[in-house]
CSV table of N, CA, C and O in Angstrom, one decimal:
chain,number,residue,atom,x,y,z
A,1,UNK,N,-2.6,10.2,3.5
A,1,UNK,CA,-1.7,9.9,4.6
A,1,UNK,C,0.0,10.7,3.9
A,1,UNK,O,0.1,10.6,3.1
A,2,UNK,N,0.4,11.0,4.8
A,2,UNK,CA,1.8,12.1,4.5
A,2,UNK,C,2.9,11.3,4.7
A,2,UNK,O,3.0,10.5,5.5
A,3,UNK,N,3.6,10.5,3.3
A,3,UNK,CA,4.3,9.4,3.6
A,3,UNK,C,5.8,10.3,3.4
A,3,UNK,O,6.6,9.4,2.5
A,4,UNK,N,5.9,11.0,3.9
A,4,UNK,CA,7.4,11.5,3.6
A,4,UNK,C,8.6,10.8,4.4
A,4,UNK,O,8.5,10.1,5.5
A,5,UNK,N,9.7,10.3,3.6
A,5,UNK,CA,10.6,9.5,4.2
A,5,UNK,C,10.6,8.5,4.9
A,5,UNK,O,11.0,8.5,6.0
A,6,UNK,N,9.9,7.6,4.7
A,6,UNK,CA,10.0,6.0,5.2
A,6,UNK,C,9.2,6.0,6.6
A,6,UNK,O,9.6,5.4,7.5
A,7,UNK,N,8.2,7.0,6.5
A,7,UNK,CA,7.2,7.2,7.9
A,7,UNK,C,6.7,6.0,8.2
A,7,UNK,O,6.1,5.3,7.3
A,8,UNK,N,6.7,5.8,9.6
A,8,UNK,CA,5.6,4.9,9.8
A,8,UNK,C,4.2,4.9,10.0
A,8,UNK,O,4.0,6.2,10.9
A,9,UNK,N,3.3,3.9,9.7
A,9,UNK,CA,1.9,4.5,9.5
A,9,UNK,C,1.3,3.2,10.0
A,9,UNK,O,1.8,1.9,9.9
A,10,UNK,N,0.1,3.2,10.7
A,10,UNK,CA,-0.8,1.7,10.6
A,10,UNK,C,-1.8,1.6,10.4
A,10,UNK,O,-2.9,2.9,10.1
A,11,UNK,N,-2.2,0.5,10.0
A,11,UNK,CA,-3.8,0.3,9.5
A,11,UNK,C,-4.4,-0.6,10.7
A,11,UNK,O,-3.8,-1.7,11.3
A,12,UNK,N,-5.8,-0.8,10.5
A,12,UNK,CA,-6.7,-1.7,11.2
A,12,UNK,C,-7.2,-3.0,10.3
A,12,UNK,O,-7.5,-2.6,9.3
A,13,UNK,N,-7.0,-4.3,10.8
A,13,UNK,CA,-7.8,-5.4,10.1
A,13,UNK,C,-8.0,-6.2,10.8
A,13,UNK,O,-7.6,-6.8,11.8
A,14,UNK,N,-9.1,-7.1,10.8
A,14,UNK,CA,-10.0,-8.3,11.6
A,14,UNK,C,-9.0,-9.2,11.3
A,14,UNK,O,-9.1,-10.0,12.4
A,15,UNK,N,-8.3,-9.2,10.5
A,15,UNK,CA,-7.3,-10.6,10.1
A,15,UNK,C,-6.1,-10.3,10.5
A,15,UNK,O,-5.4,-10.8,9.5
A,16,UNK,N,-5.9,-9.3,10.9
A,16,UNK,CA,-4.1,-8.8,11.3
A,16,UNK,C,-3.5,-10.0,11.4
A,16,UNK,O,-2.3,-9.9,11.2
A,17,UNK,N,-3.8,-10.6,12.5
A,17,UNK,CA,-2.8,-12.0,12.7
A,17,UNK,C,-2.3,-12.7,11.3
A,17,UNK,O,-1.4,-13.3,11.6
A,18,UNK,N,-3.3,-12.5,10.4
A,18,UNK,CA,-3.1,-13.8,9.2
A,18,UNK,C,-2.0,-12.7,8.0
A,18,UNK,O,-1.6,-13.5,6.8
A,19,UNK,N,-1.9,-11.7,8.3
A,19,UNK,CA,-1.2,-10.8,7.2
A,19,UNK,C,0.0,-11.0,7.2
A,19,UNK,O,0.8,-11.1,8.4
A,20,UNK,N,0.7,-11.1,6.0
A,20,UNK,CA,2.2,-11.5,5.7
A,20,UNK,C,2.9,-10.3,4.8
A,20,UNK,O,4.2,-10.1,4.7
A,21,UNK,N,1.8,-9.6,4.0
A,21,UNK,CA,2.5,-8.5,3.1
A,21,UNK,C,1.2,-7.8,3.0
A,21,UNK,O,0.4,-7.9,2.8
A,22,UNK,N,2.0,-6.5,2.7
A,22,UNK,CA,0.9,-5.4,2.3
A,22,UNK,C,1.5,-4.4,1.0
A,22,UNK,O,2.7,-4.3,0.9
A,23,UNK,N,0.7,-4.4,0.2
A,23,UNK,CA,1.3,-3.7,-1.3
A,23,UNK,C,0.3,-2.4,-1.6
A,23,UNK,O,-0.8,-2.6,-1.2
A,24,UNK,N,1.3,-1.7,-2.1
A,24,UNK,CA,0.1,-0.4,-3.0
A,24,UNK,C,0.1,-0.6,-4.4
A,24,UNK,O,1.0,-1.2,-4.8
A,25,UNK,N,-1.2,-0.3,-5.0
A,25,UNK,CA,-1.4,-0.7,-6.2
A,25,UNK,C,-1.7,0.3,-6.7
A,25,UNK,O,-3.0,0.9,-6.4
A,26,UNK,N,-1.1,1.2,-7.7
A,26,UNK,CA,-1.8,2.5,-8.2
A,26,UNK,C,-2.9,2.4,-9.2
A,26,UNK,O,-2.9,1.2,-9.7
A,27,UNK,N,-4.0,3.2,-9.4
A,27,UNK,CA,-4.9,2.7,-10.2
A,27,UNK,C,-4.6,2.9,-11.4
A,27,UNK,O,-3.4,3.7,-12.0
A,28,UNK,N,-4.9,2.4,-12.7
A,28,UNK,CA,-4.6,2.2,-14.2
A,28,UNK,C,-4.6,3.5,-15.0
A,28,UNK,O,-5.9,3.9,-14.6
A,29,UNK,N,-4.0,3.8,-15.9
A,29,UNK,CA,-4.4,4.6,-16.6
A,29,UNK,C,-4.2,4.1,-18.0
A,29,UNK,O,-2.9,3.9,-18.4
A,30,UNK,N,-5.3,3.8,-18.8
A,30,UNK,CA,-4.9,2.9,-20.1
A,30,UNK,C,-5.7,3.6,-21.1
A,30,UNK,O,-6.6,4.2,-21.2
A,31,UNK,N,-4.7,3.5,-22.6
A,31,UNK,CA,-5.3,4.5,-23.6
A,31,UNK,C,-4.4,3.4,-24.7
A,31,UNK,O,-3.5,3.0,-24.9
A,32,UNK,N,-5.3,3.4,-25.7
A,32,UNK,CA,-4.7,2.3,-27.1
A,32,UNK,C,-4.5,0.9,-26.7
A,32,UNK,O,-3.5,0.8,-26.9
A,33,UNK,N,-5.1,0.6,-25.4
A,33,UNK,CA,-4.5,-0.6,-24.9
A,33,UNK,C,-3.1,-0.7,-24.2
A,33,UNK,O,-2.5,-2.0,-24.1
A,34,UNK,N,-2.7,0.3,-23.8
A,34,UNK,CA,-1.3,0.5,-23.3
A,34,UNK,C,-1.7,0.8,-21.9
A,34,UNK,O,-2.1,2.4,-21.9
A,35,UNK,N,-1.1,0.3,-21.0
A,35,UNK,CA,-1.4,0.9,-19.3
A,35,UNK,C,-0.1,1.6,-19.0
A,35,UNK,O,1.2,1.0,-18.9
A,36,UNK,N,-0.2,3.0,-18.9
A,36,UNK,CA,1.1,3.6,-18.8
A,36,UNK,C,1.4,4.3,-17.3
A,36,UNK,O,2.1,4.5,-17.2
A,37,UNK,N,0.4,3.6,-16.3
A,37,UNK,CA,0.6,3.9,-15.3
A,37,UNK,C,0.5,2.8,-13.8
A,37,UNK,O,0.9,3.3,-12.8
A,38,UNK,N,0.8,1.8,-14.2
A,38,UNK,CA,0.3,0.5,-13.1
A,38,UNK,C,1.5,0.5,-12.5
A,38,UNK,O,2.5,0.4,-13.1
A,39,UNK,N,1.1,0.7,-11.0
A,39,UNK,CA,2.4,0.5,-10.1
A,39,UNK,C,2.0,-0.4,-9.1
A,39,UNK,O,1.2,-0.1,-8.6
A,40,UNK,N,3.3,-1.4,-8.7
A,40,UNK,CA,3.0,-2.0,-7.6
A,40,UNK,C,4.2,-2.0,-6.6
A,40,UNK,O,5.5,-2.1,-7.0
A,41,UNK,N,3.9,-2.0,-5.3
A,41,UNK,CA,5.0,-1.4,-4.6
A,41,UNK,C,4.9,-2.1,-3.2
A,41,UNK,O,3.6,-2.0,-2.6
A,42,UNK,N,5.7,-3.1,-2.8
A,42,UNK,CA,5.7,-3.9,-1.5
A,42,UNK,C,6.1,-2.7,-0.5
A,42,UNK,O,6.9,-1.9,-0.5
A,43,UNK,N,5.2,-2.7,0.8
A,43,UNK,CA,5.4,-2.1,2.0
A,43,UNK,C,6.1,-2.8,2.8
A,43,UNK,O,6.0,-3.9,2.9
A,44,UNK,N,6.9,-2.3,3.6
A,44,UNK,CA,7.8,-3.2,4.6
A,44,UNK,C,6.5,-3.0,6.2
A,44,UNK,O,6.1,-2.1,6.4
A,45,UNK,N,6.7,-4.2,6.7
A,45,UNK,CA,5.8,-4.4,7.7
A,45,UNK,C,6.9,-4.0,9.0
A,45,UNK,O,7.3,-4.6,8.9
A,46,UNK,N,6.1,-3.6,10.3
A,46,UNK,CA,7.0,-3.3,11.2
A,46,UNK,C,6.3,-4.0,12.4
A,46,UNK,O,7.2,-3.9,13.3
A,47,UNK,N,5.5,-4.7,12.2
A,47,UNK,CA,4.8,-5.5,13.5
A,47,UNK,C,3.3,-5.7,13.5
A,47,UNK,O,2.6,-4.6,12.8
A,48,UNK,N,2.8,-6.6,14.2
A,48,UNK,CA,1.3,-6.6,14.4
A,48,UNK,C,1.0,-6.8,15.6
A,48,UNK,O,1.6,-7.2,16.5
A,49,UNK,N,0.1,-5.9,16.1
A,49,UNK,CA,-0.4,-5.6,17.6
A,49,UNK,C,-1.9,-5.6,17.7
A,49,UNK,O,-2.5,-4.5,17.5
A,50,UNK,N,-2.2,-6.7,17.9
A,50,UNK,CA,-3.5,-7.1,17.9
A,50,UNK,C,-4.7,-6.8,16.5
A,50,UNK,O,-4.2,-7.7,15.6
A,51,UNK,N,-5.1,-5.9,16.5
A,51,UNK,CA,-5.4,-5.7,15.0
A,51,UNK,C,-5.0,-4.8,14.2
A,51,UNK,O,-5.1,-4.1,12.9
A,52,UNK,N,-3.8,-4.2,15.1
A,52,UNK,CA,-3.1,-3.1,14.3
A,52,UNK,C,-1.8,-3.6,13.6
A,52,UNK,O,-1.2,-4.4,14.0
A,53,UNK,N,-1.8,-3.2,12.4
A,53,UNK,CA,-0.6,-3.5,11.5
A,53,UNK,C,0.4,-2.3,11.3
A,53,UNK,O,0.0,-1.1,10.6
A,54,UNK,N,1.5,-2.5,11.8
A,54,UNK,CA,2.4,-1.2,11.1
A,54,UNK,C,3.1,-1.3,9.8
A,54,UNK,O,3.7,-2.6,9.7
A,55,UNK,N,3.2,-0.2,9.4
A,55,UNK,CA,3.8,-0.5,7.8
A,55,UNK,C,4.6,1.1,7.8
A,55,UNK,O,4.7,1.5,8.6
A,56,UNK,N,5.2,0.6,6.9
A,56,UNK,CA,6.6,2.0,6.6
A,56,UNK,C,6.2,2.4,4.9
A,56,UNK,O,6.1,1.6,4.1
A,57,UNK,N,5.7,3.8,4.9
A,57,UNK,CA,5.7,4.7,3.8
A,57,UNK,C,6.8,4.2,2.8
A,57,UNK,O,7.6,4.2,3.5
A,58,UNK,N,6.6,4.5,1.4
A,58,UNK,CA,7.7,4.4,0.7
A,58,UNK,C,8.2,5.5,0.8
A,58,UNK,O,8.1,6.6,1.4
A,59,UNK,N,9.7,5.4,0.4
A,59,UNK,CA,10.7,6.4,1.0
A,59,UNK,C,10.5,7.5,0.5
A,59,UNK,O,10.9,8.3,0.9
A,60,UNK,N,10.5,7.6,-1.1
A,60,UNK,CA,10.4,8.7,-2.2
A,60,UNK,C,8.9,8.7,-2.8
A,60,UNK,O,8.7,7.9,-3.0
A,61,UNK,N,8.8,9.8,-3.2
A,61,UNK,CA,7.6,10.2,-4.1
A,61,UNK,C,8.1,9.5,-5.6
A,61,UNK,O,7.5,9.5,-6.5
A,62,UNK,N,9.2,9.2,-5.9
A,62,UNK,CA,9.8,8.8,-7.1
A,62,UNK,C,9.3,7.3,-6.8
A,62,UNK,O,8.6,6.6,-8.2
A,63,UNK,N,8.7,6.5,-5.7
A,63,UNK,CA,8.6,5.4,-5.6
A,63,UNK,C,7.1,5.5,-5.7
A,63,UNK,O,6.3,4.4,-6.1
A,64,UNK,N,6.3,6.2,-4.9
A,64,UNK,CA,4.9,6.2,-5.2
A,64,UNK,C,4.6,7.7,-5.0
A,64,UNK,O,4.8,8.4,-4.1
A,65,UNK,N,4.1,8.2,-6.2
A,65,UNK,CA,3.8,9.9,-6.4
A,65,UNK,C,2.7,10.0,-5.4
A,65,UNK,O,1.7,9.0,-5.2
A,66,UNK,N,2.5,11.3,-5.3
A,66,UNK,CA,1.3,11.6,-4.3
A,66,UNK,C,-0.1,11.3,-5.1
A,66,UNK,O,-0.3,11.5,-6.5
A,67,UNK,N,-1.1,10.7,-4.5
A,67,UNK,CA,-2.4,10.7,-5.3
A,67,UNK,C,-3.1,9.2,-4.4
A,67,UNK,O,-2.6,9.1,-3.3
A,68,UNK,N,-4.1,9.0,-4.8
A,68,UNK,CA,-4.7,7.5,-4.5
A,68,UNK,C,-3.9,6.5,-5.3
A,68,UNK,O,-3.6,6.2,-6.3
A,69,UNK,N,-4.1,5.5,-4.0
A,69,UNK,CA,-3.5,3.9,-4.5
A,69,UNK,C,-4.5,3.1,-3.5
A,69,UNK,O,-4.9,3.5,-2.7
A,70,UNK,N,-4.6,1.9,-4.0
A,70,UNK,CA,-5.0,0.9,-3.2
A,70,UNK,C,-4.2,0.2,-2.7
A,70,UNK,O,-3.1,-0.2,-3.0
A,71,UNK,N,-4.7,0.0,-1.4
A,71,UNK,CA,-3.7,-0.9,-0.3
A,71,UNK,C,-4.5,-2.1,-0.1
A,71,UNK,O,-5.7,-2.4,0.3
A,72,UNK,N,-3.6,-3.4,-0.2
A,72,UNK,CA,-3.9,-4.4,-0.1
A,72,UNK,C,-3.3,-5.4,0.7
A,72,UNK,O,-1.8,-5.0,1.0
A,73,UNK,N,-3.8,-6.3,1.5
A,73,UNK,CA,-3.2,-7.1,2.7
A,73,UNK,C,-3.0,-8.1,2.3
A,73,UNK,O,-4.4,-8.8,1.9
A,74,UNK,N,-2.2,-8.8,2.4
A,74,UNK,CA,-1.9,-10.3,1.7
A,74,UNK,C,-1.5,-11.6,2.8
A,74,UNK,O,-1.0,-11.2,3.8
A,75,UNK,N,-2.1,-12.4,2.9
A,75,UNK,CA,-1.8,-13.7,3.5
A,75,UNK,C,-0.7,-14.5,3.2
A,75,UNK,O,0.1,-14.1,2.4
A,76,UNK,N,-0.4,-15.4,3.9
A,76,UNK,CA,0.8,-15.9,3.6
A,76,UNK,C,0.9,-16.8,2.2
A,76,UNK,O,2.0,-17.3,1.8
A,77,UNK,N,-0.2,-17.1,1.5
A,77,UNK,CA,-0.5,-17.6,0.4
A,77,UNK,C,-0.7,-16.6,-0.8
A,77,UNK,O,-0.6,-17.2,-1.8
A,78,UNK,N,-0.4,-15.4,-0.5
A,78,UNK,CA,-0.7,-14.2,-1.2
A,78,UNK,C,-1.8,-13.9,-1.8
A,78,UNK,O,-2.0,-13.1,-2.6
A,79,UNK,N,-2.6,-14.3,-0.8
A,79,UNK,CA,-3.8,-14.2,-1.2
A,79,UNK,C,-4.6,-12.7,-0.7
A,79,UNK,O,-4.5,-12.4,0.5
A,80,UNK,N,-5.1,-11.7,-1.3
A,80,UNK,CA,-5.4,-10.6,-1.0
A,80,UNK,C,-6.6,-10.4,-0.5
A,80,UNK,O,-7.5,-11.0,-0.7
A,81,UNK,N,-6.8,-9.3,0.8
A,81,UNK,CA,-8.0,-9.1,1.3
A,81,UNK,C,-8.7,-8.0,0.1
A,81,UNK,O,-8.4,-7.7,-1.0
A,82,UNK,N,-9.7,-7.6,0.4
A,82,UNK,CA,-10.3,-6.3,-0.4
A,82,UNK,C,-9.5,-5.2,0.0
A,82,UNK,O,-9.2,-4.9,1.0
A,83,UNK,N,-9.2,-4.2,-1.1
A,83,UNK,CA,-8.6,-3.4,-1.2
A,83,UNK,C,-8.9,-2.0,-0.1
A,83,UNK,O,-10.5,-2.2,-0.5
A,84,UNK,N,-8.5,-1.7,-0.1
A,84,UNK,CA,-8.9,0.1,0.4
A,84,UNK,C,-8.1,1.4,-0.1
A,84,UNK,O,-6.8,1.1,-0.4
A,85,UNK,N,-8.6,2.4,-0.6
A,85,UNK,CA,-8.1,3.5,-1.2
A,85,UNK,C,-7.3,3.8,-0.1
A,85,UNK,O,-8.0,4.6,1.2
A,86,UNK,N,-6.0,4.6,-0.4
A,86,UNK,CA,-5.2,5.4,0.5
A,86,UNK,C,-4.9,6.7,-0.2
A,86,UNK,O,-4.4,6.5,-1.3
A,87,UNK,N,-4.7,7.9,0.6
A,87,UNK,CA,-4.1,8.7,-0.2
A,87,UNK,C,-2.8,9.2,0.0
A,87,UNK,O,-2.6,9.5,1.5
A,88,UNK,N,-1.9,9.2,-0.6
A,88,UNK,CA,-0.5,9.5,-0.4
A,88,UNK,C,-0.4,10.8,-0.6
A,88,UNK,O,-0.4,11.6,-1.6
A,89,UNK,N,0.3,11.7,0.4
A,89,UNK,CA,0.4,13.1,0.5
A,89,UNK,C,1.7,13.6,0.0
A,89,UNK,O,2.6,12.6,-0.4
A,90,UNK,N,2.1,14.8,0.0
A,90,UNK,CA,3.0,15.3,-0.8
A,90,UNK,C,3.9,15.9,0.4
A,90,UNK,O,3.5,15.6,1.5
A,91,UNK,N,5.2,15.7,0.1
A,91,UNK,CA,6.3,16.2,1.3
A,91,UNK,C,6.7,17.1,1.3
A,91,UNK,O,6.9,17.9,0.3
């Protein structure tokens, strides 16, 4: 996904009506028991239409560098669904 400057994108979910939050979680880089790259980023939801959820990409690559992240959709209780890998593109 090209996530240049707050771009809108959409994802589909069979439980879209129950989704209240979407977060990106970067894969970890652990060495000597220190996690140097774990990153959690809340995405802005722009709406839900049927099975489609509108989301806003991170505004800058400083927020979410290009590369792979896990996208989690959470319900009202904060319970996440199964993550899907997404690739954030360069600007």
